[in-house]
Amino acid sequence: MNILIDIGHPAHVHMFRCFAKEMQSRGHKVLFTCRDKEFEVNLLTKYGLDFVNFGKKSNSTLGKMFNLIKFDLKELKVALKFKPDVFLSHGSITASQVAWLMRKPSIAFEDTFNMEQIKLWGKFVTVILTSDYEHPLKSGKVVKYQGYNELLYLHPNRFTPNKSVLEELGVKEGDKYVIVRFVSWNATHDRGHKGISFENKLSAIKQFSQYAKVFISSEGKLPEELEQYRFPLEPSKMHDAMAFASMIFGESATMVTEGVMLGVPGVYIDNTGRYYTRDIEQKYGLCFNYTESEEDQIKAIAKGVEILQGGLPVADGYKKMMSEKIDVTDFLCWYIENWPKSKTMKYNK
């Protein structure tokens, strides 16, 4: 079987890398396509995955419209040569449209529920895989599974953190440290968002530094005042670093949720929020959601301080979550290898 996976974000590399290696070990061929956006190329290279780089993306409105045509044509060219039996993505417009043109099945994960994007790819895709919480996507194409996207690569069956990262970070085992994530707010669904104010970024770092060492991961350029806190290691070591952290704090739902999958509590700030971060908060008490309002930003920082002071036990919530969720990579391998029978079959973990 030939499987073509389209990548639109660095997190998507992590989502599908374990699946790719597993399917290759079973004799299948896997090829990735990507854009040179942040560090997708770095990650694909680091994990030894075959890929085709489509080049830089544009952040302007006109440029994004042009991108739709340009990347579709590039994907089609690659697909005609690779001859995929199935297309896989996290809600890729490009993959779904080219799969539709070639009359091939397209399977897409979805967890953000940005309906303006779903309208662009949902009509072309064959199956939409989502977590089993309540969400607004009611299409007959939806197939729910017991897990979160991040368990594709951070389930204990798939990931064991490397403690050598502590020495590289300059901390000792048991030392407290925080990973703070700031985003660039350039995605289409980011319009109208401003994120954490500069003043509150400084306030958060100052307050957290009283209890722990602080590392900042940022999509965009950091202000000069914060440059000394920049996360110093290569992107592929981020999950090792997160696994031993005391908290993940910031504007990235993905990174906060990744921390949760590793047993690390998180604080997430975003006006829109995510269904999965709210689900994690309500069911397991491992993540705390706040808006971008000034009042909520201050509350979020206070919650972060509370966590660092040791006022939030998470072991029971994490144990409960892992007992209820599956190895999502195992599910995905089963689903694709049994296609199309898997549409009507029940997966048993």
PDB file of C-alpha atoms in Angstrom, residues 182-306:
ATOM      1  CA  PHE A 182       3.994  31.935  22.266  1.00  0.00           C
ATOM      2  CA  VAL A 183       2.471  31.700  18.779  1.00  0.00           C
ATOM      3  CA  SER A 184       2.674  34.060  15.804  1.00  0.00           C
ATOM      4  CA  TRP A 185      -1.111  34.341  15.141  1.00  0.00           C
ATOM      5  CA  ASN A 186      -0.699  34.100  11.348  1.00  0.00           C
ATOM      6  CA  ALA A 187      -3.096  31.213  10.646  1.00  0.00           C
ATOM      7  CA  THR A 188      -6.453  31.908   8.993  1.00  0.00           C
ATOM      8  CA  HIS A 189      -8.300  30.954  12.189  1.00  0.00           C
ATOM      9  CA  ASP A 190      -6.139  33.397  14.204  1.00  0.00           C
ATOM     10  CA  ARG A 191      -7.769  36.554  12.848  1.00  0.00           C
ATOM     11  CA  GLY A 192      -8.935  38.790  15.661  1.00  0.00           C
ATOM     12  CA  HIS A 193      -6.594  37.179  18.190  1.00  0.00           C
ATOM     13  CA  LYS A 194      -3.837  39.075  19.948  1.00  0.00           C
ATOM     14  CA  GLY A 195      -2.741  36.528  22.521  1.00  0.00           C
ATOM     15  CA  ILE A 196      -0.948  37.428  25.723  1.00  0.00           C
ATOM     16  CA  SER A 197       0.016  41.110  25.991  1.00  0.00           C
ATOM     17  CA  PHE A 198       3.679  42.063  26.117  1.00  0.00           C
ATOM     18  CA  GLU A 199       3.247  43.326  29.678  1.00  0.00           C
ATOM     19  CA  ASN A 200       1.691  40.047  30.817  1.00  0.00           C
ATOM     20  CA  LYS A 201       4.365  38.020  29.064  1.00  0.00           C
ATOM     21  CA  LEU A 202       6.937  39.859  31.154  1.00  0.00           C
ATOM     22  CA  SER A 203       4.809  39.461  34.270  1.00  0.00           C
ATOM     23  CA  ALA A 204       4.366  35.717  33.728  1.00  0.00           C
ATOM     24  CA  ILE A 205       8.085  35.119  33.193  1.00  0.00           C
ATOM     25  CA  LYS A 206       8.973  37.212  36.248  1.00  0.00           C
ATOM     26  CA  GLN A 207       6.506  35.407  38.518  1.00  0.00           C
ATOM     27  CA  PHE A 208       7.290  31.904  37.246  1.00  0.00           C
ATOM     28  CA  SER A 209      11.019  32.558  37.630  1.00  0.00           C
ATOM     29  CA  GLN A 210      10.530  32.838  41.398  1.00  0.00           C
ATOM     30  CA  TYR A 211       9.669  29.122  41.513  1.00  0.00           C
ATOM     31  CA  ALA A 212      11.232  27.533  38.448  1.00  0.00           C
ATOM     32  CA  LYS A 213      13.568  27.975  35.532  1.00  0.00           C
ATOM     33  CA  VAL A 214      11.744  29.294  32.455  1.00  0.00           C
ATOM     34  CA  PHE A 215      12.206  28.317  28.812  1.00  0.00           C
ATOM     35  CA  ILE A 216      10.286  30.030  25.992  1.00  0.00           C
ATOM     36  CA  SER A 217       9.357  28.428  22.689  1.00  0.00           C
ATOM     37  CA  SER A 218       8.145  31.020  20.199  1.00  0.00           C
ATOM     38  CA  GLU A 219       6.894  30.890  16.602  1.00  0.00           C
ATOM     39  CA  GLY A 220       7.860  34.506  16.047  1.00  0.00           C
ATOM     40  CA  LYS A 221      10.753  36.723  17.071  1.00  0.00           C
ATOM     41  CA  LEU A 222      11.101  37.183  20.816  1.00  0.00           C
ATOM     42  CA  PRO A 223      11.366  40.675  22.361  1.00  0.00           C
ATOM     43  CA  GLU A 224      14.911  41.487  23.423  1.00  0.00           C
ATOM     44  CA  GLU A 225      13.876  41.340  27.081  1.00  0.00           C
ATOM     45  CA  LEU A 226      12.870  37.674  26.705  1.00  0.00           C
ATOM     46  CA  GLU A 227      15.581  36.374  24.391  1.00  0.00           C
ATOM     47  CA  GLN A 228      17.595  34.986  27.322  1.00  0.00           C
ATOM     48  CA  TYR A 229      14.757  32.535  28.047  1.00  0.00           C
ATOM     49  CA  ARG A 230      14.604  31.021  24.546  1.00  0.00           C
ATOM     50  CA  PHE A 231      14.388  27.212  24.522  1.00  0.00           C
ATOM     51  CA  PRO A 232      17.984  26.263  23.633  1.00  0.00           C
ATOM     52  CA  LEU A 233      17.593  22.814  22.087  1.00  0.00           C
ATOM     53  CA  GLU A 234      16.607  21.604  18.632  1.00  0.00           C
ATOM     54  CA  PRO A 235      12.851  21.094  18.035  1.00  0.00           C
ATOM     55  CA  SER A 236      13.049  17.284  17.999  1.00  0.00           C
ATOM     56  CA  LYS A 237      14.027  17.327  21.693  1.00  0.00           C
ATOM     57  CA  MET A 238      11.017  19.353  22.807  1.00  0.00           C
ATOM     58  CA  HIS A 239       8.941  16.373  23.953  1.00  0.00           C
ATOM     59  CA  ASP A 240      11.809  14.997  26.030  1.00  0.00           C
ATOM     60  CA  ALA A 241      12.061  18.409  27.693  1.00  0.00           C
ATOM     61  CA  MET A 242       8.305  18.674  28.199  1.00  0.00           C
ATOM     62  CA  ALA A 243       8.122  15.271  29.896  1.00  0.00           C
ATOM     63  CA  PHE A 244      10.177  16.456  32.878  1.00  0.00           C
ATOM     64  CA  ALA A 245       8.725  19.975  33.095  1.00  0.00           C
ATOM     65  CA  SER A 246       6.543  21.194  35.943  1.00  0.00           C
ATOM     66  CA  MET A 247       4.085  23.020  33.658  1.00  0.00           C
ATOM     67  CA  ILE A 248       3.373  24.030  30.064  1.00  0.00           C
ATOM     68  CA  PHE A 249       1.964  27.545  29.761  1.00  0.00           C
ATOM     69  CA  GLY A 250       0.893  29.599  26.776  1.00  0.00           C
ATOM     70  CA  GLU A 251      -0.997  30.133  23.554  1.00  0.00           C
ATOM     71  CA  SER A 252      -0.553  26.730  21.902  1.00  0.00           C
ATOM     72  CA  ALA A 253      -3.304  24.192  22.471  1.00  0.00           C
ATOM     73  CA  THR A 254      -1.116  21.507  20.907  1.00  0.00           C
ATOM     74  CA  MET A 255       1.829  22.019  23.236  1.00  0.00           C
ATOM     75  CA  VAL A 256      -0.344  22.296  26.332  1.00  0.00           C
ATOM     76  CA  THR A 257      -2.095  19.064  25.361  1.00  0.00           C
ATOM     77  CA  GLU A 258       1.213  17.356  24.591  1.00  0.00           C
ATOM     78  CA  GLY A 259       2.306  18.158  28.124  1.00  0.00           C
ATOM     79  CA  VAL A 260      -0.901  16.662  29.497  1.00  0.00           C
ATOM     80  CA  MET A 261      -0.278  13.433  27.547  1.00  0.00           C
ATOM     81  CA  LEU A 262       3.056  13.277  29.376  1.00  0.00           C
ATOM     82  CA  GLY A 263       1.462  13.879  32.779  1.00  0.00           C
ATOM     83  CA  VAL A 264       2.404  17.575  32.947  1.00  0.00           C
ATOM     84  CA  PRO A 265      -0.330  20.117  33.822  1.00  0.00           C
ATOM     85  CA  GLY A 266      -0.976  22.975  31.424  1.00  0.00           C
ATOM     86  CA  VAL A 267      -2.472  26.471  31.225  1.00  0.00           C
ATOM     87  CA  TYR A 268      -3.931  27.486  27.856  1.00  0.00           C
ATOM     88  CA  ILE A 269      -4.842  31.034  26.795  1.00  0.00           C
ATOM     89  CA  ASP A 270      -7.025  31.589  23.717  1.00  0.00           C
ATOM     90  CA  ASN A 271     -10.344  33.333  23.073  1.00  0.00           C
ATOM     91  CA  THR A 272     -11.733  30.537  20.939  1.00  0.00           C
ATOM     92  CA  GLY A 273     -10.392  27.636  22.976  1.00  0.00           C
ATOM     93  CA  ARG A 274     -10.398  24.014  21.922  1.00  0.00           C
ATOM     94  CA  TYR A 275     -12.951  21.305  22.570  1.00  0.00           C
ATOM     95  CA  TYR A 276     -10.204  18.888  23.540  1.00  0.00           C
ATOM     96  CA  THR A 277      -8.562  21.192  26.088  1.00  0.00           C
ATOM     97  CA  ARG A 278     -11.955  21.809  27.694  1.00  0.00           C
ATOM     98  CA  ASP A 279     -12.634  18.069  27.638  1.00  0.00           C
ATOM     99  CA  ILE A 280      -9.324  17.415  29.401  1.00  0.00           C
ATOM    100  CA  GLU A 281     -10.091  20.079  32.014  1.00  0.00           C
ATOM    101  CA  GLN A 282     -13.601  18.791  32.711  1.00  0.00           C
ATOM    102  CA  LYS A 283     -12.796  15.071  32.773  1.00  0.00           C
ATOM    103  CA  TYR A 284      -9.266  14.928  34.151  1.00  0.00           C
ATOM    104  CA  GLY A 285      -8.350  18.306  35.679  1.00  0.00           C
ATOM    105  CA  LEU A 286      -5.021  18.424  33.860  1.00  0.00           C
ATOM    106  CA  CYS A 287      -5.491  21.559  31.767  1.00  0.00           C
ATOM    107  CA  PHE A 288      -6.871  25.021  32.548  1.00  0.00           C
ATOM    108  CA  ASN A 289      -8.479  27.199  29.883  1.00  0.00           C
ATOM    109  CA  TYR A 290      -8.534  31.014  29.842  1.00  0.00           C
ATOM    110  CA  THR A 291      -9.485  33.709  27.329  1.00  0.00           C
ATOM    111  CA  GLU A 292      -7.249  36.520  26.092  1.00  0.00           C
ATOM    112  CA  SER A 293      -9.013  39.155  28.196  1.00  0.00           C
ATOM    113  CA  GLU A 294      -6.803  41.129  30.556  1.00  0.00           C
ATOM    114  CA  GLU A 295      -8.642  39.671  33.548  1.00  0.00           C
ATOM    115  CA  ASP A 296      -8.216  36.093  32.331  1.00  0.00           C
ATOM    116  CA  GLN A 297      -4.552  36.583  31.469  1.00  0.00           C
ATOM    117  CA  ILE A 298      -3.924  37.609  35.086  1.00  0.00           C
ATOM    118  CA  LYS A 299      -5.952  34.613  36.316  1.00  0.00           C
ATOM    119  CA  ALA A 300      -3.972  32.286  34.037  1.00  0.00           C
ATOM    120  CA  ILE A 301      -0.671  33.545  35.416  1.00  0.00           C
ATOM    121  CA  ALA A 302      -1.991  33.078  38.964  1.00  0.00           C
ATOM    122  CA  LYS A 303      -3.006  29.493  38.098  1.00  0.00           C
ATOM    123  CA  GLY A 304       0.497  28.912  36.770  1.00  0.00           C
ATOM    124  CA  VAL A 305       1.982  30.141  40.041  1.00  0.00           C
ATOM    125  CA  GLU A 306      -0.402  27.867  41.966  1.00  0.00           C
TER     126      GLU A 306
END
